XYZ file of C-alpha atoms in Angstrom:
621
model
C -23.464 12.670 -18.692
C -21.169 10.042 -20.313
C -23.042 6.492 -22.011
C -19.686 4.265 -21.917
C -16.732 5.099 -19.749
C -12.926 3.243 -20.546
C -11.123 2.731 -17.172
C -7.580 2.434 -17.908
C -6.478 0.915 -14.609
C -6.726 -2.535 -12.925
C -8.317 -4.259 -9.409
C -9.640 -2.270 -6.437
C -9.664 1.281 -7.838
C -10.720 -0.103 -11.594
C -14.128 -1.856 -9.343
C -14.730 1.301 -7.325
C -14.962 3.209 -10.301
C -16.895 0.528 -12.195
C -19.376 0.255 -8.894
C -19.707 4.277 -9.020
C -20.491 3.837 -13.107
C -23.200 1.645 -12.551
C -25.144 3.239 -9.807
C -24.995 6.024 -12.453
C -26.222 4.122 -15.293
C -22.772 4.390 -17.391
C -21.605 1.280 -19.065
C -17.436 0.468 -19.075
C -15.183 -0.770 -20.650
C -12.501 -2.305 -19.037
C -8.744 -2.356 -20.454
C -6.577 -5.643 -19.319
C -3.421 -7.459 -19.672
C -2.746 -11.365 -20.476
C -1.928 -11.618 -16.918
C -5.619 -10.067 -16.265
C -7.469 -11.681 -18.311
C -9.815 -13.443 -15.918
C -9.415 -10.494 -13.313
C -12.279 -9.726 -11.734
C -12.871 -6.072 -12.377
C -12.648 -7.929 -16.203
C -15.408 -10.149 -15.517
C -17.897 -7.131 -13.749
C -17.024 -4.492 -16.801
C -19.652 -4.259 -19.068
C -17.365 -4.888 -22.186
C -13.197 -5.802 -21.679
C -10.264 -5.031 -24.505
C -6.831 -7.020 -23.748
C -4.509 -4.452 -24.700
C -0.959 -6.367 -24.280
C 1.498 -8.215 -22.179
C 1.571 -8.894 -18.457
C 4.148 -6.111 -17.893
C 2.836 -2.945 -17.281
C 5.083 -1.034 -19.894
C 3.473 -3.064 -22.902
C -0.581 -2.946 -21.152
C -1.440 -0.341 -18.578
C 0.923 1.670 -19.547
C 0.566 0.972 -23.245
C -1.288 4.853 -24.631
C -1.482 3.451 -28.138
C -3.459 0.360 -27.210
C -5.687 2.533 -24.979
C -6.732 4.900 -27.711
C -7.383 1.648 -29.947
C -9.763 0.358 -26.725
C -11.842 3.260 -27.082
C -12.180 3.528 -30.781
C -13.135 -0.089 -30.846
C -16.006 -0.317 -28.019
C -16.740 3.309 -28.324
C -15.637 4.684 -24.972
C -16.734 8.775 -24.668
C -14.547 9.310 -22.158
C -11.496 7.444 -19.928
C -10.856 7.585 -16.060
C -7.559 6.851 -15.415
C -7.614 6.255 -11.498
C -4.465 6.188 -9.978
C -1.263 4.840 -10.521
C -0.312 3.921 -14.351
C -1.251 6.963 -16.630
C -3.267 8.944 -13.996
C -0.486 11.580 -14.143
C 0.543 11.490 -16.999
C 0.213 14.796 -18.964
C 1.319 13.495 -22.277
C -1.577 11.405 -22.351
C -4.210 13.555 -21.226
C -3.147 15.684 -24.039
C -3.569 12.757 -26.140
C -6.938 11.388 -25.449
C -8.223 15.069 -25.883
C -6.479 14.918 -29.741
C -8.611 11.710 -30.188
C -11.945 13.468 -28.801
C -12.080 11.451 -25.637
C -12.460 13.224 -22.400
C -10.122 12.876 -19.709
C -11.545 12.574 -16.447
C -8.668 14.318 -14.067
C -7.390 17.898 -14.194
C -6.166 20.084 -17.557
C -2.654 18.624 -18.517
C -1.015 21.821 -17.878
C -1.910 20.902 -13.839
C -0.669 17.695 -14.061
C 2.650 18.651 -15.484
C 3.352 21.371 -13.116
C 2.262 19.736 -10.583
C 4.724 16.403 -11.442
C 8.176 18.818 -11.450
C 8.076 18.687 -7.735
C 10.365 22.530 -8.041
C 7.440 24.095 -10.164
C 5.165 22.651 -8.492
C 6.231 24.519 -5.197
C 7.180 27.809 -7.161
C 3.604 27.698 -8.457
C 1.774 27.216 -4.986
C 4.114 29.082 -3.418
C 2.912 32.583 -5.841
C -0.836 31.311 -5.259
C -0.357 31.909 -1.579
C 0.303 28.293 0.039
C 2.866 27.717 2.274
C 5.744 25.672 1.397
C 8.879 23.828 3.412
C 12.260 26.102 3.237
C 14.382 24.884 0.533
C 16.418 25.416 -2.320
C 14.386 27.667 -5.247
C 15.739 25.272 -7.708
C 17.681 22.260 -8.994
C 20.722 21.733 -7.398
C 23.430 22.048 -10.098
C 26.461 21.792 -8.453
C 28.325 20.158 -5.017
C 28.885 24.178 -3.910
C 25.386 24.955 -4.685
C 24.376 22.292 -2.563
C 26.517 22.827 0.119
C 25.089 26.912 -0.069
C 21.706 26.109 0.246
C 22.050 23.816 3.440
C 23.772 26.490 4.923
C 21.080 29.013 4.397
C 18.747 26.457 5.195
C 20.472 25.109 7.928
C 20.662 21.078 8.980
C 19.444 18.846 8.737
C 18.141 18.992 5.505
C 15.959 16.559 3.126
C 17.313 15.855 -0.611
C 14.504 14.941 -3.189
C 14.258 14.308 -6.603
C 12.251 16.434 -8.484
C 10.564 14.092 -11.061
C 9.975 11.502 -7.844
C 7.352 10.290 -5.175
C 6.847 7.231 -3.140
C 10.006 7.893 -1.122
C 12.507 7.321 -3.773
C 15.110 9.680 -4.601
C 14.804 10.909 -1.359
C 17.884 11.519 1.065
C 18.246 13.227 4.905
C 21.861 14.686 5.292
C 21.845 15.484 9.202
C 25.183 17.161 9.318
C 27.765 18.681 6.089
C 29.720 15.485 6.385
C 26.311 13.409 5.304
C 25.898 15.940 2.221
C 27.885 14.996 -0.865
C 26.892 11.214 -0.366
C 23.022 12.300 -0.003
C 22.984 14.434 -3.156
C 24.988 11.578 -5.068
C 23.170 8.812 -3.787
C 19.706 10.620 -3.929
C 20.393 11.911 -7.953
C 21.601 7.783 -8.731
C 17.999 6.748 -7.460
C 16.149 9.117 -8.779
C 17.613 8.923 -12.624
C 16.995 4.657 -11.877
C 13.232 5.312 -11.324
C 12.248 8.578 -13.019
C 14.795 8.921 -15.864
C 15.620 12.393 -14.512
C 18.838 13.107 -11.968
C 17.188 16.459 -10.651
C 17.351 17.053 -7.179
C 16.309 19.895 -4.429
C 16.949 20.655 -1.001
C 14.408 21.283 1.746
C 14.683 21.671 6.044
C 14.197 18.253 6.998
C 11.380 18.786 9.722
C 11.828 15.873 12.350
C 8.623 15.279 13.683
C 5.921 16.134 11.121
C 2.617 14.911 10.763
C 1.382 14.041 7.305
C -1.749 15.879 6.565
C -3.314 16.450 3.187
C -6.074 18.138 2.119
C -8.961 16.353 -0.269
C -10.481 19.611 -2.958
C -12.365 19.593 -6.151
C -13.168 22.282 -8.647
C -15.513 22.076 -11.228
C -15.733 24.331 -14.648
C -17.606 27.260 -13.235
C -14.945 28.197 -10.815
C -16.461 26.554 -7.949
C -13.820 24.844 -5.844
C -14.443 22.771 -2.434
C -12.345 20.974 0.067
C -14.230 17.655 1.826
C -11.546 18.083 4.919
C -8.519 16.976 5.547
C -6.553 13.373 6.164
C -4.091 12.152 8.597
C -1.639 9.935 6.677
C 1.218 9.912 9.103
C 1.872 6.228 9.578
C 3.889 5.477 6.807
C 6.883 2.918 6.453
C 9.458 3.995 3.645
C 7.448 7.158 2.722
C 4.590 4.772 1.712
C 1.499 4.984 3.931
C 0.197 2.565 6.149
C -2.590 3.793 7.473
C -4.772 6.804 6.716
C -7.791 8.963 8.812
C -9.910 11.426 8.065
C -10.401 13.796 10.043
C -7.097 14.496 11.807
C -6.772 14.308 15.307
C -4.646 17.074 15.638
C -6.896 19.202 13.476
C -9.738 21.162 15.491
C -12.224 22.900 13.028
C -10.639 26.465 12.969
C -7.591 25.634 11.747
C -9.193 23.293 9.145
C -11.302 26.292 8.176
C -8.142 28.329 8.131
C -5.933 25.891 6.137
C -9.016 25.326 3.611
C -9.538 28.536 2.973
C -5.860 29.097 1.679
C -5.862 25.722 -0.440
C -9.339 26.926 -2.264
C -8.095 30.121 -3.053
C -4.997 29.125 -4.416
C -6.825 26.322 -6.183
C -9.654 29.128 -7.930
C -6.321 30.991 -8.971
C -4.776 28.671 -10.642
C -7.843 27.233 -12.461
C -7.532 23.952 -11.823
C -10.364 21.276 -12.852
C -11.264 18.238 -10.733
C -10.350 16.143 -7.719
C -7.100 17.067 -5.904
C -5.060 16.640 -3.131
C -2.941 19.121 -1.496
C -0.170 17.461 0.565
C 1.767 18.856 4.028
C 3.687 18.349 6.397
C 2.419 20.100 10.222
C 4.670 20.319 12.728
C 3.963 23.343 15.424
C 1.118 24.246 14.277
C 2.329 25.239 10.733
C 1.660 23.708 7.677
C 4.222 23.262 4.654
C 3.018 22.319 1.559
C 5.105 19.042 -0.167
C 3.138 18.015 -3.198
C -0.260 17.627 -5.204
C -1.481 14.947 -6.720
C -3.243 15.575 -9.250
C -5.677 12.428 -9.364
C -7.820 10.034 -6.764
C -6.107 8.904 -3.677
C -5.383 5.635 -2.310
C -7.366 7.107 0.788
C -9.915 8.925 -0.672
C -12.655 6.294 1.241
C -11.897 7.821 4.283
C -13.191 10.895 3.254
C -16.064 9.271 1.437
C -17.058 7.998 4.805
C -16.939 11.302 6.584
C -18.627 13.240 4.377
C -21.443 10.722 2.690
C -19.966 12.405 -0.590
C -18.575 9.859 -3.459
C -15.711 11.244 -4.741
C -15.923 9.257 -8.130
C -19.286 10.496 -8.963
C -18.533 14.293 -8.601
C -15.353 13.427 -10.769
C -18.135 12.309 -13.420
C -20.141 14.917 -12.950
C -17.768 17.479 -13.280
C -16.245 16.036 -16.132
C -19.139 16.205 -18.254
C -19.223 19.125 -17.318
C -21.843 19.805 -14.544
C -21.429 21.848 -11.504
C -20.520 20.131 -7.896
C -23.526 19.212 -6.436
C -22.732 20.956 -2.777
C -21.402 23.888 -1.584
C -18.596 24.231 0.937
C -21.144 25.452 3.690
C -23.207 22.517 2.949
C -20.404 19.742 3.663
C -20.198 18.227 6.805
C -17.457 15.927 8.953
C -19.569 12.630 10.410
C -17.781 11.185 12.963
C -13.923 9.314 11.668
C -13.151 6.717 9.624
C -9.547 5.238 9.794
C -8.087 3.075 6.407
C -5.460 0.270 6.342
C -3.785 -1.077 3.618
C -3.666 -4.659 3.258
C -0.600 -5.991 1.431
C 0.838 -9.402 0.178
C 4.061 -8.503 2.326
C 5.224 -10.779 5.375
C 6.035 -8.683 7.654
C 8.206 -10.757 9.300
C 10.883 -11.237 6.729
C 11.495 -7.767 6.156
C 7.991 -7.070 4.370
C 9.738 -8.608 1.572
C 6.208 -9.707 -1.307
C 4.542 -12.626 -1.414
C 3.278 -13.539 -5.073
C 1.161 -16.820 -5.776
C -2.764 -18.302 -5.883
C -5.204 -16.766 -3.573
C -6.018 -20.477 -2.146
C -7.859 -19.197 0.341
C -9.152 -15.425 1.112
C -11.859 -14.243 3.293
C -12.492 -10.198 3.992
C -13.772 -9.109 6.953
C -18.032 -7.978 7.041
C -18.164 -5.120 9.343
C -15.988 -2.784 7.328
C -15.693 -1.107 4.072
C -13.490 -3.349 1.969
C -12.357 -2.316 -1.498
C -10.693 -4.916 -2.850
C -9.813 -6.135 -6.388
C -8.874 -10.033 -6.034
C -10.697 -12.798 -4.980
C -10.395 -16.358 -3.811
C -9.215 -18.538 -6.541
C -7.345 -15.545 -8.083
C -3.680 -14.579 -7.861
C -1.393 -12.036 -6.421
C 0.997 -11.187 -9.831
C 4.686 -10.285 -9.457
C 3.699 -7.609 -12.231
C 2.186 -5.250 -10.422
C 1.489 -4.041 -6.892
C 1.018 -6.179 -4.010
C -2.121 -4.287 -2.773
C -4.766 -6.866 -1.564
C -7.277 -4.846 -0.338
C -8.428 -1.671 1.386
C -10.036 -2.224 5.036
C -12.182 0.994 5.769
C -13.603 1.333 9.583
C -16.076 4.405 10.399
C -17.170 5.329 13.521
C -18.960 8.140 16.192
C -15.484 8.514 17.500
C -11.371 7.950 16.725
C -11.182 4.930 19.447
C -14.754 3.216 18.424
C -12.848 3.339 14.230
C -9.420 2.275 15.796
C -10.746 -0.647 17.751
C -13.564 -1.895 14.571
C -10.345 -1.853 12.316
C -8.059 -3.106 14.307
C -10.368 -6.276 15.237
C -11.011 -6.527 11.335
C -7.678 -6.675 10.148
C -7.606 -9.665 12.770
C -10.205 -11.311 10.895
C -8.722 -11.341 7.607
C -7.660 -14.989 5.818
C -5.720 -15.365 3.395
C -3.726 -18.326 1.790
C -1.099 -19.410 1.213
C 0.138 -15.686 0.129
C 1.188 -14.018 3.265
C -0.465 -10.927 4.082
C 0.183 -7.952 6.749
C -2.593 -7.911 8.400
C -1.754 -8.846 11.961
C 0.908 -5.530 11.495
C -1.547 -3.409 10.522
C -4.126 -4.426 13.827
C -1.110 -4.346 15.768
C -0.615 -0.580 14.354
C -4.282 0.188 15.150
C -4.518 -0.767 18.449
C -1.155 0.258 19.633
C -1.551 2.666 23.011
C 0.031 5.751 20.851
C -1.774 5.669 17.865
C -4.692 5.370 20.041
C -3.391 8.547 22.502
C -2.784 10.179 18.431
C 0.880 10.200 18.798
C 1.302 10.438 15.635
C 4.425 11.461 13.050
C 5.894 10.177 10.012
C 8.597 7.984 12.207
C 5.910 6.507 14.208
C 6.274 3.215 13.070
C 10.186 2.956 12.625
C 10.191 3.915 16.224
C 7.917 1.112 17.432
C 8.939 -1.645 14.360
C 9.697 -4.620 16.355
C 6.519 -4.464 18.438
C 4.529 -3.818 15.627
C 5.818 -6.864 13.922
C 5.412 -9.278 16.527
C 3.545 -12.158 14.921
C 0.508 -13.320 17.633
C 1.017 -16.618 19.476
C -1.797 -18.788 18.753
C -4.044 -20.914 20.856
C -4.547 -23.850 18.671
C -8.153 -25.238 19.137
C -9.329 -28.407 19.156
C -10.838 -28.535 16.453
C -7.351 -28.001 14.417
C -5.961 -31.163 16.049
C -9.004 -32.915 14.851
C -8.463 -31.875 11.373
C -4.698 -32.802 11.232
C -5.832 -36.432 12.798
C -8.806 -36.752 10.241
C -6.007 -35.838 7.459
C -2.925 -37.815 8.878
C -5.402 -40.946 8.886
C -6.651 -40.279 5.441
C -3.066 -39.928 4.403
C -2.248 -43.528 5.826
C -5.261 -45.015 4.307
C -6.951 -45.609 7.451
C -10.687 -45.035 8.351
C -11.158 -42.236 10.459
C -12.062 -42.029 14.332
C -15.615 -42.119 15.303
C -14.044 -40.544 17.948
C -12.586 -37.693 16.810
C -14.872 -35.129 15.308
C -14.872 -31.641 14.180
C -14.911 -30.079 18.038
C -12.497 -32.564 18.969
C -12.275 -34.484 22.080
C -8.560 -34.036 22.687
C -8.053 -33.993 26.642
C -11.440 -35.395 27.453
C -12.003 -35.964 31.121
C -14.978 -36.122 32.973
C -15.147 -33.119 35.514
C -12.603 -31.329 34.446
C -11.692 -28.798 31.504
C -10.899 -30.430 28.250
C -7.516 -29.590 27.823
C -3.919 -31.477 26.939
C -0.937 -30.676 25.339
C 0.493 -31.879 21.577
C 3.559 -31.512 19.690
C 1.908 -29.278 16.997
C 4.475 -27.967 14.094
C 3.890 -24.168 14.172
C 4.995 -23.080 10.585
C 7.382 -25.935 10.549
C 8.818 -25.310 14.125
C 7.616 -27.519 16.881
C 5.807 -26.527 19.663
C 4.408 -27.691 22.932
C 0.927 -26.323 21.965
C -1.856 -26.618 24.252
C -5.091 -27.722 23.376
C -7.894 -25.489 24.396
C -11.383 -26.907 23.040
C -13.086 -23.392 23.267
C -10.241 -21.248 21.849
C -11.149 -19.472 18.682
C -9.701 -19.306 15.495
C -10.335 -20.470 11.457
C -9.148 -23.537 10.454
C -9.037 -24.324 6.701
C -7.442 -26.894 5.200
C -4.186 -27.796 3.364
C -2.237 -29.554 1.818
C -2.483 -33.748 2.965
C -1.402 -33.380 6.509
C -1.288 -30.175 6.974
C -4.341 -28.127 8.532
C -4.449 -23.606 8.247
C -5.041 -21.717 11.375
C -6.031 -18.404 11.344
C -5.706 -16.255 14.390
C -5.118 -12.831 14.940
C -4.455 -11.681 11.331
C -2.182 -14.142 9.972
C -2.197 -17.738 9.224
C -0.043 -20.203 10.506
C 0.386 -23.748 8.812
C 0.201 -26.339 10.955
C 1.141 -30.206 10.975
C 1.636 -32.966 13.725
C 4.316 -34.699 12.619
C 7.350 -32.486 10.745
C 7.025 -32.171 6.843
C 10.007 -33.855 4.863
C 12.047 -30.626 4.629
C 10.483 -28.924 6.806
C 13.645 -27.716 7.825
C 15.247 -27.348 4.429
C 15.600 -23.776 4.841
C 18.310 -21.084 4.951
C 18.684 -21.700 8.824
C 19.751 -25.402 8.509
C 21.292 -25.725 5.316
C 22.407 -22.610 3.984
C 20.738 -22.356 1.165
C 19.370 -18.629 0.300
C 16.809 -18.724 -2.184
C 14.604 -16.354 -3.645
C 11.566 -15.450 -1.876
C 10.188 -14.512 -5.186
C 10.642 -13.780 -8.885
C 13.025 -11.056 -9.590
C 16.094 -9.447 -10.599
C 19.770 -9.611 -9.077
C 20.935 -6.321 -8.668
C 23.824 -6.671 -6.279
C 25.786 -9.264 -5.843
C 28.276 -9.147 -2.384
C 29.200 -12.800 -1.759
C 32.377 -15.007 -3.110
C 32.901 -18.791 -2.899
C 35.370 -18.743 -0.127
C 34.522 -15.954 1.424
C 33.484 -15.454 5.504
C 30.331 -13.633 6.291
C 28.768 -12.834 9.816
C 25.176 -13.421 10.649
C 22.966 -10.614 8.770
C 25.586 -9.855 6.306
C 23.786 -8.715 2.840
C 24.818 -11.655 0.181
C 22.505 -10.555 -2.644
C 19.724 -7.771 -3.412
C 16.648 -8.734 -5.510
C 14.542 -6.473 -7.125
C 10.846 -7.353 -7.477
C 7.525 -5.376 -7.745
C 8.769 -2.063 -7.509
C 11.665 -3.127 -4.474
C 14.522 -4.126 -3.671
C 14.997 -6.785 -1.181
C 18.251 -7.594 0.607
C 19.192 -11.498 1.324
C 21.435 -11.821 4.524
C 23.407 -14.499 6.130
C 21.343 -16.590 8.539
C 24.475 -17.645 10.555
C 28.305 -17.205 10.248
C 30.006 -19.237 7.958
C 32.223 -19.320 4.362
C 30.364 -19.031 1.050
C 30.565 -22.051 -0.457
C 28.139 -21.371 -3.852
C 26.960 -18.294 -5.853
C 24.758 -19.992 -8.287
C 23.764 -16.449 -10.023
C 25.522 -12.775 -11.167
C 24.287 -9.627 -11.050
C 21.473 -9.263 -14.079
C 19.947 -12.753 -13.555
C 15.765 -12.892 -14.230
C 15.595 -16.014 -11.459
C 11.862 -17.608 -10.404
C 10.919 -17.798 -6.608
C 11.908 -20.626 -4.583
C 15.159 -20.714 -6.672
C 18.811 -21.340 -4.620
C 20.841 -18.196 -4.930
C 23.924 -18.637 -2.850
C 24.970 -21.495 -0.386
C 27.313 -21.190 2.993
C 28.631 -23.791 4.952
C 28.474 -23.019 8.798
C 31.844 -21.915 10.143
């Protein structure tokens, strides 16, 4: 077994592996950028190596500066996680040249597995089944145009270097097809450097199910069951279960027993996942990935198994310490991804100090931030990973849901109240479940709660207006409150309380739950139902200054201007686009928040601009 292990990653997963090191008495090292530098997975590593900028392209992506990490502290081996360099043949090549081991699969794997086209060619001879498609690239307009009508519509176009959704086009009838190809080959040379497409059936509504394996040296391969991931928005999951619903144990046996066999014939080495789509009862494979998943604690908590520690063990070259017939499925466990993404505006990032930020205690939570630290535009916006087991699907639906309720964080929005809403939503609880699940049910699942605001939130906005004015506060008011006092009846009145800078007629429950924390001078935090609202009793100054009264259409955060649609002079219509940003891995469109003429654009396409700065003004018509 290894002495010193480099992880070459950063927050949750970097912890989780550093967590699974030290219960195995393996020191790390932990790589870091500038922007990292008092990260916490930093502080918990055993020794820490700054290896470049914030951006990832000159740190955590940085192979040079990674090989100088481990000569310098020592490092035997390096655990790439996921993300970053985790699939990344070149490199596993290249900390082999330096006599480092690489804990993930033979490089070979990982680069077959990355060309999506060889990838299904290659599981395709092993014996897995795969989605009808083209057998190749697709060359030419006529070739495309061939295929879909072998294929038949409609039909899915994908780029063959890609993943996470981009590059990735449905063309529903022959009139869609030439613009899907083109605009599906333009996004994927943007984000992979490679125009390569293919064509597949476009299967309308599939469940996402993948299947967790792991082979060791000896030839011993396993699977540890499979995972529903169907609740996805943009191709990027949402949340993710273990076991499936719609998975009874002889078709698991079934499907497992095709996935290890194909796995022992290849030869592959380490943890895997085989992805599908189901739909009818047949599986199609999609992809592998060739590393740890997002949502491999699902399993985790299923099984009892750490999936981190058999990667260890079977790097240095031990055997798996269980056989197939000596796995077993405990109860479910359902995972939701917390993000700093405000649901309500589009999911569009939110970057900034972690003020505030409280986890919920009666989950699983992997997280890698903590309060006083700070979500970075540099990277992704992951905050956390809630993970809820249970005896049974509803008792795991209804924990998570109620702890993605009790999440706080401030002032960096967070999606938490979507994902509850997503977990306690009558179908996901009946398991009606595809990949279009939640763009069928969006504006429900978006709703932001209405809260009750408690007493004790007026009494902390009095306490603070009066310490703002200089005066001595109420003996009177304390931190219960005795807002609608009356002897023999309920407490309760009404206020104006600003709701996120809107007013509202609130009324004043003494009993009502919910977390306040507080603000700024003035200003008090609520928590309730997964989301924080900031409240006030008399309106900010500005509290109106934003795109609804005057026009002005900042940037919700630092970026880049990609598109550029508005003129000085110009009319637009309520929700027209005006500009698109790209930040953290997205692009974000800016519309119109009323009709009226354009009468500014203070940037051009190109522009690096900071958040909070004005983009374009209109005047209302």
């Amino acid at each position: 077994m290894f002495d010193k292990i480099l992880i070459a990653n950063r927050g949750e997963i970097a912890l989780r592996i550093h967590r699974a090191c030290k219960e195995m008495g393996i020191s790390t090292v932990a790589v870091h950028s500038e922007a990292d530098t008092s990260a916490m997975h930093v502080r918990l590593a055993d020794e820490s190596v700054c290896i470049g900028p914030a951006p990832a392209s000159k740190s955590y992506l940085n192979i040079p500066s990674i090989i100088a990490a481990c000569e310098i502290t020592g490092a035997q081996a390096v655990h790439p996680g996921y993300g970053f360099l985790s699939e990344n043949a070149r490199f596993a090549e290249i900390v082999a040249a330096h006599g480092y081991t690489f804990i993930g699969p033979k490089p070979e794997h990982i680069r077959v597995m990355g060309d999506k086209i060889a990838a299904k060619a290659a599981v395709k001879a092993a014996g897995i089944p795969v989605v009808p498609g083209s057998e190749g690239a697709l060359q030419t307009e006529a070739e495309a145009f061939a295929a879909a009508e072998e294929i038949g519509f409609p039909v899915l176009i994908k780029a063959a270097a890609g993943g996470g959704g981009r590059g990735m086009k449905v063309a529903r009838t022959r009139e869609d097809l030439a613009e899907a190809v083109a605009t599906a080959k333009g996004e994927a040379k943007a984000a992979f450097g490679d125009d390569a497409v293919y064509m597949e059936r476009y299967l309308s509504t599939p469940r996402h199910i993948e299947l967790q394996i792991i082979a060791d040296a000896f030839g011993n391969v396993c699977h540890l069951g499979e995972r529903d991931c169907s609740l996805q928005r943009r191709h990027q999951k949402v949340l993710e279960e273990a076991p499936s619903p719609a998975i009874d144990a002889p078709t698991r046996a079934r499907i497992g027993k095709v996935v290890v066999d194909a796995i022992k014939a290849i030869g592959y080495l380490g943890v895997g996942t085989i992805e599908f789509l189901y739909e009818n009862g047949e599986f199609f494979f999609i992809e592998m990935n060739t590393r740890l998943q997002v949502e491999h604690p699902v399993t985790e908590a299923i099984t009892g198994q750490d999936l981190v520690e058999w990667q260890l063990r079977v790097a240095s070259g031990e055997a798996l310490p269980l056989t197939q017939d000596q796995l077993k499925i405990d109860g479910h466990a359902i995972e939701a991804r917390l993000y700093a993404e405000d649901p309500a505006t589009g999911f569009l990032p939110s970057t900034g100090p972690l003020t505030y930020f409280r986890m919920p205690s009666e989950v699983r939570v992997d997280a890698g931030v903590e309060q006083g630290g700070e979500i970075s535009p540099f990277y992704d916006p992951m905050i956390a990973k809630l993970i809820a087991h249970g005896a049974t699907r509803d008792e795991a639906a209804h924990r998570l849901a109620q702890a993605c309720r009790e999440v706080e964080v401030w002032p960096v929005k967070a999606n938490a109240y979507f994902l509850a809403n997503c977990a306690s939503h009558p179908d996901f609880l009946a398991a009606m479940l595809d990949t279009d699940f939640i763009n069928a049910r969006l504006e429900s699942l978006i709703a932001k709660p209405t809260p009750s605001v408690p007493a004790a939130a007026v009494a902390a906005l009095g306490r603070l207006e009066s310490q703002a004015a200089g005066e001595a506060c109420s003996p009177w008011v304390s931190d219960v409150g005795t807002v609608g006092f009356r002897l023999n009846r309920p407490a309760r009145s009404t206020a104006t309380v600003f709701v996120d800078g809107s007013p509202a007629e609130a009324a004043i429950d003494p009993m009502a739950s919910g977390g306040v924390d507080l603000g700024g001078p003035g200003e008090a935090v609520l928590f309730a139902d997964g989301t924080a609202f900031s409240l006030t009793l008399r309106p900010k100054a500005g509290a109106h200054a934003g795109a609804e009264s005057d026009g002005s259409i900042r940037s919700p955060m630092p970026g880049k201007i990609v598109t550029l649609a508005a003129q000085v002079g110009a009319s637009v219509a309520r929700g027209a686009p005006l500009v698109t940003l790209e930040a953290m891995k997205m692009e974000h469109a800016l519309t119109a928040p009323f009709d009226g003429t354009v009468a500014e654009v203070a940037v051009k396409v190109g522009d690096q601009v900071s958040e909070g700065v004005t983009l374009i003004r209109l005047e209302p018509a």
